[in-house]
CSV table of C-alpha atoms in Angstrom, one decimal:
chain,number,residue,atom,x,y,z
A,1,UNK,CA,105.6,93.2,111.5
A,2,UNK,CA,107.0,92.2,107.9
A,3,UNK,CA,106.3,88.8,108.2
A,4,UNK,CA,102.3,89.5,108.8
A,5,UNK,CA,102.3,91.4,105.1
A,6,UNK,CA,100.9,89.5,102.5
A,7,UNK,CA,103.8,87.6,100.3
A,8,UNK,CA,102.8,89.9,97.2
A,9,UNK,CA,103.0,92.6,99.4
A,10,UNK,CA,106.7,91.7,100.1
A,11,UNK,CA,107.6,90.5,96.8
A,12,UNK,CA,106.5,94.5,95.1
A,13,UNK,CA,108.5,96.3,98.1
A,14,UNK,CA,111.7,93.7,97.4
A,15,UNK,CA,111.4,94.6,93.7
A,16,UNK,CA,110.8,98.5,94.4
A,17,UNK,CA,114.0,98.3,97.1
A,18,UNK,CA,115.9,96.2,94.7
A,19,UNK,CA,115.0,98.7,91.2
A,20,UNK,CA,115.7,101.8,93.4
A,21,UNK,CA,119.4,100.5,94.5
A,22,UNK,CA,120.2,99.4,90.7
A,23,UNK,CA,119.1,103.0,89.5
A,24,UNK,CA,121.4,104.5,92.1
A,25,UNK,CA,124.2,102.2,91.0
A,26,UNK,CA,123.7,102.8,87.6
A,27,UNK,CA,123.7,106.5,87.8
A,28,UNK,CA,127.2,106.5,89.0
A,29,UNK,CA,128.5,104.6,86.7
A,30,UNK,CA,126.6,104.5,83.5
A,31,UNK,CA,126.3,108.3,83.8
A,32,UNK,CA,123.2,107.9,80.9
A,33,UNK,CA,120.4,109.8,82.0
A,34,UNK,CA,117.5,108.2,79.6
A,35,UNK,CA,118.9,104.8,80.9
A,36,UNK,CA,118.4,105.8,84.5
A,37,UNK,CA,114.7,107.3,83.3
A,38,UNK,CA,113.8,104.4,81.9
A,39,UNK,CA,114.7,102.5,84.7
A,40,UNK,CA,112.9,105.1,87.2
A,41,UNK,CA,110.2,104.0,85.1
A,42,UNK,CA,110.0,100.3,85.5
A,43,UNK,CA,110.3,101.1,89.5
A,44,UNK,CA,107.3,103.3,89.2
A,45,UNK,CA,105.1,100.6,87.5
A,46,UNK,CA,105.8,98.3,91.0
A,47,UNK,CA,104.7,101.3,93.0
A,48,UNK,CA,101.7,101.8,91.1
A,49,UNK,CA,100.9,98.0,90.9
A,50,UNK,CA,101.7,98.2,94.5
A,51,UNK,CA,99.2,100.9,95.2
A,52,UNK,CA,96.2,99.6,93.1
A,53,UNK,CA,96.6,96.2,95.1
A,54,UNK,CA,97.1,97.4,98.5
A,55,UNK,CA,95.2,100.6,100.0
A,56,UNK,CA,93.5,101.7,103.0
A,57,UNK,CA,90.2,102.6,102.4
A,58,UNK,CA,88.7,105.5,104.7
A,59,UNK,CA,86.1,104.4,106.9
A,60,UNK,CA,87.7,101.4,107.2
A,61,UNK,CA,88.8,99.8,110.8
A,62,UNK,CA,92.0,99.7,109.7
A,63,UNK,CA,92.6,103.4,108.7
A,64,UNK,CA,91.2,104.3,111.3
A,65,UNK,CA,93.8,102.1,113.6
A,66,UNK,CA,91.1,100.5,115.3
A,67,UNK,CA,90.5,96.5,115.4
């Protein structure tokens, strides 16, 4: 299924998965919690990027799971 999502699509959720695992990483051992917020933040601008670009509209075949 992940190779039929478009390559922008891929690229966000690599740089969400990738942003999430350096926040966890740094929380342990940076132990600054403004550094990990600011991080959180950069993460949340490729969700939101993510989220304007790709949506299911209702009404649409494919919300509705039909071809």
């Amino acid at each position: 299924m992940r190779r039929n999502l478009p390559q922008p699509f891929r690229v966000m959720m690599l740089q969400m998965r990738e942003g999430i695992a350096e926040v966890g990483r740094d929380a342990v051992t940076r132990n600054d919690p403004l550094h990990s917020l600011r991080q959180l933040h950069r993460v949340q601008e490729v969700c939101i990027a993510c989220h304007q670009a790709y949506r299911l509209e209702s009404g649409s075949p494919d919300a509705a799971g039909q071809p």
